[in-house]
Short mmCIF file of C-alpha atoms in Angstrom, two decimals:
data_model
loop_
_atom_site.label_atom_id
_atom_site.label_comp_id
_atom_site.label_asym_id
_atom_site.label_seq_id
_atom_site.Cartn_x
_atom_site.Cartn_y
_atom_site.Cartn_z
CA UNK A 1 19.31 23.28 -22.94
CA UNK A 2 16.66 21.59 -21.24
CA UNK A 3 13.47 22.94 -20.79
CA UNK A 4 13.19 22.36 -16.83
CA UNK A 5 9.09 21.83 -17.07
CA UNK A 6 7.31 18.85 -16.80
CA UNK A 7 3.83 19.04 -19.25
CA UNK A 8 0.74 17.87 -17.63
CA UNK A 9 -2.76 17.19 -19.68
CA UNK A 10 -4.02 20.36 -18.58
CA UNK A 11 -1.40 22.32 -19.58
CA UNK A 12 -2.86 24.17 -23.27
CA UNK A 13 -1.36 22.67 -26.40
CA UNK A 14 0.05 25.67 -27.79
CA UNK A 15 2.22 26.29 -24.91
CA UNK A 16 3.77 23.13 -24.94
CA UNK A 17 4.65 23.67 -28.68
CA UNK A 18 5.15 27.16 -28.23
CA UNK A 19 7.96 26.22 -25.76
CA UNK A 20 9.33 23.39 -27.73
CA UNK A 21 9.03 23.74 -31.77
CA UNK A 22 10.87 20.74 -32.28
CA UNK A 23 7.41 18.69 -31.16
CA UNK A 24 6.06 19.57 -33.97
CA UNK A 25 7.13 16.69 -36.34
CA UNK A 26 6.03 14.32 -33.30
CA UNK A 27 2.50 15.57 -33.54
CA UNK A 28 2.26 14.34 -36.45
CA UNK A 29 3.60 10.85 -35.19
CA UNK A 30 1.29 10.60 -32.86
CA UNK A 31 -1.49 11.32 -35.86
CA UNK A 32 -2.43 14.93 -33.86
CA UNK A 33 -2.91 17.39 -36.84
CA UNK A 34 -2.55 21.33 -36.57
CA UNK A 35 -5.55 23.69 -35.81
CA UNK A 36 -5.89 22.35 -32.54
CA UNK A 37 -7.00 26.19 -31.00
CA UNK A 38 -6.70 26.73 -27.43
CA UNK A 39 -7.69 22.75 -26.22
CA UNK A 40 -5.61 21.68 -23.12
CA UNK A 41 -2.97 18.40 -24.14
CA UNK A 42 -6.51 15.82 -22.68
CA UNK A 43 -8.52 17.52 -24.73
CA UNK A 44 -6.39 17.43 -28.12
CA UNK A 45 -5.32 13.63 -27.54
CA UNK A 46 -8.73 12.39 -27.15
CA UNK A 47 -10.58 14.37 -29.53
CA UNK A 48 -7.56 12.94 -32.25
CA UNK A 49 -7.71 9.32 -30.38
CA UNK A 50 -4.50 9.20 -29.10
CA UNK A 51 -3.53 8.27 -24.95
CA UNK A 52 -2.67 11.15 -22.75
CA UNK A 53 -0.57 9.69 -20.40
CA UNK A 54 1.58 7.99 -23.37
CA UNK A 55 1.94 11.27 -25.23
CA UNK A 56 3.27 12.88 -22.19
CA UNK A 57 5.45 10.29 -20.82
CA UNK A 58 7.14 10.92 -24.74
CA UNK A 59 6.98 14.70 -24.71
CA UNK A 60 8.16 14.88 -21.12
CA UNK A 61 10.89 12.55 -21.96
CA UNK A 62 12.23 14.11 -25.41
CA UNK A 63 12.02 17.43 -23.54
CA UNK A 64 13.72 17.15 -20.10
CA UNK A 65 15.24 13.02 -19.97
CA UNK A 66 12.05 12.80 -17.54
CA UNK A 67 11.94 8.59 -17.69
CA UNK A 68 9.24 6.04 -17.02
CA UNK A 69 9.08 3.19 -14.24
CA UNK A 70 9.38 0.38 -16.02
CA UNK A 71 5.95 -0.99 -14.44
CA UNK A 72 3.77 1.94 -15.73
CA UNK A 73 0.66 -0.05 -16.14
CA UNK A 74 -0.54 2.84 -17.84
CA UNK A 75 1.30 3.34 -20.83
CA UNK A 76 -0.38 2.46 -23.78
CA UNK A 77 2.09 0.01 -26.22
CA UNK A 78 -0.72 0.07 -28.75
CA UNK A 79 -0.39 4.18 -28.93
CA UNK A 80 3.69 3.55 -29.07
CA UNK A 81 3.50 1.32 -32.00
CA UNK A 82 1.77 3.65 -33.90
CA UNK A 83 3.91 6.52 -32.88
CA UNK A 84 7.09 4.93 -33.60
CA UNK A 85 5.36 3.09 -36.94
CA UNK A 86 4.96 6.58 -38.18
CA UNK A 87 8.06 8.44 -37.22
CA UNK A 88 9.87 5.80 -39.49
CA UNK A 89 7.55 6.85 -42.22
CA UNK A 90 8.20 10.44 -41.78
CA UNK A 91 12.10 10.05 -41.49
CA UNK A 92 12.59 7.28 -44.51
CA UNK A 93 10.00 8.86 -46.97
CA UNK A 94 10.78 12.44 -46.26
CA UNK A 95 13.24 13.31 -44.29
CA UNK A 96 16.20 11.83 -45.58
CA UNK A 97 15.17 12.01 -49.31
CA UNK A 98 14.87 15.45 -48.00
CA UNK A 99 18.25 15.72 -46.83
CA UNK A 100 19.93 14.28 -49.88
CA UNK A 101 18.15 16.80 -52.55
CA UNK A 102 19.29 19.51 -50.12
CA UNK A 103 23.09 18.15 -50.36
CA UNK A 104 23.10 17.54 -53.87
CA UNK A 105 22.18 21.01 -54.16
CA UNK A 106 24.09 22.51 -52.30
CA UNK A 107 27.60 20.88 -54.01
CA UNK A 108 29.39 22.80 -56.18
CA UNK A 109 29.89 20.39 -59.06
CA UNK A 110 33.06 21.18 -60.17
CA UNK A 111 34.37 20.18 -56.61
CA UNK A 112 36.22 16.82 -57.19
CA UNK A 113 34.87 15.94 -53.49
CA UNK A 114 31.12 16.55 -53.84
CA UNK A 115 30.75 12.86 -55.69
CA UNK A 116 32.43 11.66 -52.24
CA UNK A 117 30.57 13.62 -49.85
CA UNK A 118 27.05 11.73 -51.68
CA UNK A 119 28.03 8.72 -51.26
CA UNK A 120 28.81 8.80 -47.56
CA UNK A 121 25.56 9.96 -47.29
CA UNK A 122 24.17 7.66 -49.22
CA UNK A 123 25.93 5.03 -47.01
CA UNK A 124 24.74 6.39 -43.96
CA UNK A 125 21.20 6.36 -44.98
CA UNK A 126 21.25 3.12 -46.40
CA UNK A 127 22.41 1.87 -42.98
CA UNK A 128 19.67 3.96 -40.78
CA UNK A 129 17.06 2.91 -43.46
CA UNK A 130 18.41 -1.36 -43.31
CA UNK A 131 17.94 -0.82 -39.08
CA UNK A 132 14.28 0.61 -39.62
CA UNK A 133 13.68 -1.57 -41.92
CA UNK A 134 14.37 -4.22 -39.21
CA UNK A 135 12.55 -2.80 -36.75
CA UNK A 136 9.20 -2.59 -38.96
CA UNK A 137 9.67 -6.19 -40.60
CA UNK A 138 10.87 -7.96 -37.23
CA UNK A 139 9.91 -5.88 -34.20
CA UNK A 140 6.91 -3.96 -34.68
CA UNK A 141 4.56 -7.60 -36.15
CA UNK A 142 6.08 -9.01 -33.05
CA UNK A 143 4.39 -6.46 -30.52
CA UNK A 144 1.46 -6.60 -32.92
CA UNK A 145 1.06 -10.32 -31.63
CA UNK A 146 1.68 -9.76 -28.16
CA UNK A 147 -1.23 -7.26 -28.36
CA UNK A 148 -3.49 -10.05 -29.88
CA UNK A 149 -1.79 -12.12 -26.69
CA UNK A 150 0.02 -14.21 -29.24
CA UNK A 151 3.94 -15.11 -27.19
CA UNK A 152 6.38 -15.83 -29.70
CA UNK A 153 8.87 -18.53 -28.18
CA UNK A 154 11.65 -17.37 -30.91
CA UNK A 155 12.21 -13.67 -30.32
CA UNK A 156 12.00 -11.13 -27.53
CA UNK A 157 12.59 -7.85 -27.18
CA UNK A 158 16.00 -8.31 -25.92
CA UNK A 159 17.13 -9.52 -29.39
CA UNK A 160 15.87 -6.00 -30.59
CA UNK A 161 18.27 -4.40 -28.20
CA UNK A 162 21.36 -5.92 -29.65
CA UNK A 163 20.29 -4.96 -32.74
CA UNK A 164 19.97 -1.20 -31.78
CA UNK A 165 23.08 0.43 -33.39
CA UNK A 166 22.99 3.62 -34.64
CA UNK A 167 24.53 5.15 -37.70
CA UNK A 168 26.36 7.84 -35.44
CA UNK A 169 30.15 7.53 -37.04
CA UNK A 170 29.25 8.11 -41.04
CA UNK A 171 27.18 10.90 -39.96
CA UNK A 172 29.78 12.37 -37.77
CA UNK A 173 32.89 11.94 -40.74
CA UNK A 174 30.17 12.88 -42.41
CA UNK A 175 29.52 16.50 -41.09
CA UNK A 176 33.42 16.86 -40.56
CA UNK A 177 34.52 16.59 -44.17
CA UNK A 178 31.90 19.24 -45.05
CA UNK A 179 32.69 21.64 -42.37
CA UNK A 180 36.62 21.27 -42.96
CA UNK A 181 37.15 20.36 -46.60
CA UNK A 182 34.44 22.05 -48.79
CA UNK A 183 35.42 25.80 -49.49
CA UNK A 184 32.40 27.67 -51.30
CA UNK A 185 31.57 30.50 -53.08
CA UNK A 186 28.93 32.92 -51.58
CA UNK A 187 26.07 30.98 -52.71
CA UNK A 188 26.49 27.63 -52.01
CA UNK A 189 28.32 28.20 -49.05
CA UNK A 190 24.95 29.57 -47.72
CA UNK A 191 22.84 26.38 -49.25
CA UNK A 192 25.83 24.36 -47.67
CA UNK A 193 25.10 25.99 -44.05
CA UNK A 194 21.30 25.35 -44.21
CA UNK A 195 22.30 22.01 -44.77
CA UNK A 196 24.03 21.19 -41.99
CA UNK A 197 21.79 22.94 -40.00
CA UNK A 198 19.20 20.22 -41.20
CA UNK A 199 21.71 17.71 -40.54
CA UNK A 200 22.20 18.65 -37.18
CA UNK A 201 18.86 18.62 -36.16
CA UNK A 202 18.14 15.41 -37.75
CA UNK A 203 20.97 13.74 -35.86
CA UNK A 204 19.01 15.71 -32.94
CA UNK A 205 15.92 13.79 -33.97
CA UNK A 206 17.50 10.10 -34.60
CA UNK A 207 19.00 10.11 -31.61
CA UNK A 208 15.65 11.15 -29.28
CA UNK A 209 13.91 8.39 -31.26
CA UNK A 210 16.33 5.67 -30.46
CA UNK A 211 16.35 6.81 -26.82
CA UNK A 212 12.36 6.41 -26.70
CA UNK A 213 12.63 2.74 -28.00
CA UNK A 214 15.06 2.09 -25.37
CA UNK A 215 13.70 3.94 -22.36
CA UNK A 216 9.97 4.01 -22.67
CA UNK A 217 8.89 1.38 -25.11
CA UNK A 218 11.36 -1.49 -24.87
CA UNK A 219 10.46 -1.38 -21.06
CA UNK A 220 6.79 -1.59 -22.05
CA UNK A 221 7.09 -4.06 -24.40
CA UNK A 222 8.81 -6.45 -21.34
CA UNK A 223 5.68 -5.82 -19.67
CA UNK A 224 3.72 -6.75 -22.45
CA UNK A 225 5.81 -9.79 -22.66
CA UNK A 226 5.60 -10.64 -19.26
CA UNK A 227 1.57 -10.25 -19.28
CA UNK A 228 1.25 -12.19 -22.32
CA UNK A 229 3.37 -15.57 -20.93
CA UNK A 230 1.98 -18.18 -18.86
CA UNK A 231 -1.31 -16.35 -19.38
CA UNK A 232 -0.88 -13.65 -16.61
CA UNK A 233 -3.30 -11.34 -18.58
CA UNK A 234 -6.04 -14.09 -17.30
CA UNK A 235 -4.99 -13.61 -13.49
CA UNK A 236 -4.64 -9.66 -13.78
CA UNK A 237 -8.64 -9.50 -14.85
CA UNK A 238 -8.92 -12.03 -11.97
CA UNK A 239 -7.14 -9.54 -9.74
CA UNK A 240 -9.11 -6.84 -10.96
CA UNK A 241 -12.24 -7.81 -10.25
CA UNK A 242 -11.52 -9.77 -6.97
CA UNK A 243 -10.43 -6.99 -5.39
CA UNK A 244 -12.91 -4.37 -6.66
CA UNK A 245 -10.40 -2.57 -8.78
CA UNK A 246 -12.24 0.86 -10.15
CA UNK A 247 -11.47 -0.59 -13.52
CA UNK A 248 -14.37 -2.22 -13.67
CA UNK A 249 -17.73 -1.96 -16.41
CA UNK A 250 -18.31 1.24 -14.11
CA UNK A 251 -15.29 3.24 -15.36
CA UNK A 252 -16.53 2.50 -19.39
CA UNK A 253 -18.88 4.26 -21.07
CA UNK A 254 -21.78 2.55 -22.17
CA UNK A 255 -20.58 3.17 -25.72
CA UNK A 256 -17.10 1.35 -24.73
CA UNK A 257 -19.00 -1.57 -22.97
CA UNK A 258 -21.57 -2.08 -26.22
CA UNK A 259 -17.80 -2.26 -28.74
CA UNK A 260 -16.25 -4.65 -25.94
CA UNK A 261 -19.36 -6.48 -26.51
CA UNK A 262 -19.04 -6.33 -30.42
CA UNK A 263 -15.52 -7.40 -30.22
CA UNK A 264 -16.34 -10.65 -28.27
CA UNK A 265 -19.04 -11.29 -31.08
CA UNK A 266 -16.06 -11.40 -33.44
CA UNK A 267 -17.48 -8.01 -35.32
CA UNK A 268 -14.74 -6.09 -36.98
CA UNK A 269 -13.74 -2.48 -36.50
CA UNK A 270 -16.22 -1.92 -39.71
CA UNK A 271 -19.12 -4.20 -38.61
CA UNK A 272 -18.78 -2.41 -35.44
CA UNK A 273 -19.29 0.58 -36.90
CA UNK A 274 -22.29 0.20 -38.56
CA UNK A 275 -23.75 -2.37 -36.01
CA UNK A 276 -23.47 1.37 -33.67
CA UNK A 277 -23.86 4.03 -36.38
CA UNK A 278 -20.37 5.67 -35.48
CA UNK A 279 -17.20 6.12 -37.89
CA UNK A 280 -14.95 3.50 -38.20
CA UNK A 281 -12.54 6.06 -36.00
CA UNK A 282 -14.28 6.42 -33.57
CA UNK A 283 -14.10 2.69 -33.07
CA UNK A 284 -10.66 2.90 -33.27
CA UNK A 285 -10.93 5.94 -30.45
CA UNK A 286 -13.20 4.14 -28.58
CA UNK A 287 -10.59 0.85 -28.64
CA UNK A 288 -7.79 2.75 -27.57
CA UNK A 289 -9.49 4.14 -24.50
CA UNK A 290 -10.55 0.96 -23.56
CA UNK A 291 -6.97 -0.87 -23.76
CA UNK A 292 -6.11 2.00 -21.80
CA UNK A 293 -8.52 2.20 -18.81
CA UNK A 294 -8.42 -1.94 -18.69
CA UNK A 295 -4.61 -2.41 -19.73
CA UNK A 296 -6.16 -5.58 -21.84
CA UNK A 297 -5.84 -5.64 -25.16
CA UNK A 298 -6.42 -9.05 -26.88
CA UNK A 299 -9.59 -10.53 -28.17
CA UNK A 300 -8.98 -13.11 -25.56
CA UNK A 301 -8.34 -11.01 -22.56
CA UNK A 302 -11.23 -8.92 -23.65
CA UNK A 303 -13.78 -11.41 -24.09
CA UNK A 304 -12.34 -13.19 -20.27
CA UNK A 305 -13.33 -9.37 -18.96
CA UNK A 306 -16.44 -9.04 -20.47
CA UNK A 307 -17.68 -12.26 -19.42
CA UNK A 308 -16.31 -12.02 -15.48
CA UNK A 309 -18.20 -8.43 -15.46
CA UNK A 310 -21.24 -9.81 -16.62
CA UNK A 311 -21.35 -8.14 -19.92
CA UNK A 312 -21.85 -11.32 -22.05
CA UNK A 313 -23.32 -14.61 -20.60
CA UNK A 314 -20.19 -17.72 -21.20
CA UNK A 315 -22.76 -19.87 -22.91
CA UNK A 316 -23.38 -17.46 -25.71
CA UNK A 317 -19.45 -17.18 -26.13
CA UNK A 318 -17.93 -18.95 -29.15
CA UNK A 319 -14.53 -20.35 -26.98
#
């Protein structure tokens, strides 16, 4: 059942989780850690670097199917990536290994079906872990590129759409064969429960993730796309500034304005660091906030702002 409440970043943390435990593992996703006390959802993203507006466009989605126009300027791919980069870690690392020692357990070994029931789990994983796989390998250095404002003229992110099947039919026979074949004694009929249970609500899980790739970051990613080709990133810091956008040096903090400065110098998120005498994450925070207020986030596009807002003179730009 659907919650029926859209989350807003003043809206306390611990409501929103309160109201919807199964967040909890995408916290962690989006690298938010526990302990967070009575902050409001602005306050807990920035103070753990991560973009509002992109954590609630996910939450909001995941909890009530509330989508995303397509040409939300606003959504921040770089916060995505990481998001999706991590829920792949969490899911192939520990969830379904996970799984699997539950299931094993749970078996009574003397059932001639239990040697079965593994191995269509086994398959089913294997599959799910081949398509993520995929996606880190193929999709995810692709976006990486498009962030630098590298096109690539030999994939888009159409071809990752045709690839997007999931493993929904092994883990549905899967589930079936339990539920109708595997009589139990007390014990492991209990163990066998709590395992579906789990299995359920990781089918819950798969299928949210695959419907964020396709509804809120595939869409992003063809506006990435579209930014990136024929060098449209160039014209939309022309726009910008032509018409007096308030996305100018005036909505960055001096702090962001002397790391966009760095980062046209060529410094690195460590030289940057120590050139400012901050942490390496809060150059990372710092980065993130930036690509988010100026919706630029290669070197290139960087250094055409900084120059066009008068932060660095052209002559003293290596171009």
């Amino acid at each position: 059942m659907k919650n029926q409440k859209t989350y807003e970043a003043d809206d306390k943390m611990i409501s929103l989780i309160s109201d919807n435990y199964n967040l909890l593992q995408a916290l962690g996703s989006f690298g938010i850690s526990l302990g967070f006390g009575d902050k409001t959802v602005r306050e807990t993203c920035e103070s753990n670097g991560v973009d509002t507006h992109t954590f609630l466009a996910v939450v909001n989605y995941a909890i009530n199917d509330i989508g995303v126009a397509e040409d939300d300027e606003f959504l921040s791919v770089s916060t995505l990536l990481h998001y999706l980069e991590a829920s792949h870690d969490y899911f192939l690392d520990f969830q379904l290994p996970y799984i699997r020692r539950e299931l094993e357990e749970s078996l009574d070994e003397d059932n001639s079906l239990a040697a079965l029931i593994m191995r269509l789990y086994d398959e089913y994983a294997c599959e799910i872990r081949q398509h993520m796989n995929y996606e880190q390998q193929t999709l995810f250095p692709y976006v990486e590129k498009l962030l630098d404002g590298q096109p690539a003229s030999d994939y888009n992110v159409e071809t990752f759409s045709k690839h997007h099947d999931a493993a929904d039919q092994q883990l549905h026979e899967l589930k079936i064969l339990i539920i109708k074949y595997l009589p139990q004694d007390g014990l492991h009929n209990n163990q066998l429960t709590a395992t579906l249970h789990d299995i359920y609500e990781n089918e819950v899980w798969l299928r949210q993730h695959a419907m964020v790739e396709d509804h809120i970051f595939v869409p992003a990613i063809r506006r990435l796309e579209r930014q990136v080709k024929h060098g449209d990133v160039t014209r939309n810091i022309s726009d910008m500034v032509l018409k007096g956008s308030t996305k100018g040096p005036d909505a960055l903090s001096t702090r962001e304005q002397e790391v966009i400065i760095a980062l046209v110098q060529g410094m690195s998120n460590k030289e940057i660091a120590t050139h400012l005498n901050i942490s390496i994450n809060t150059v990372i925070t710092h980065r993130r906030n930036i690509a988010r207020k100026l919706q630029i986030h290669s070197p290139a596009g960087l250094t055409i702002y900084a120059i066009v807002n008068g932060l660095v003179d052209i002559n003293a730009v290596k171009l």
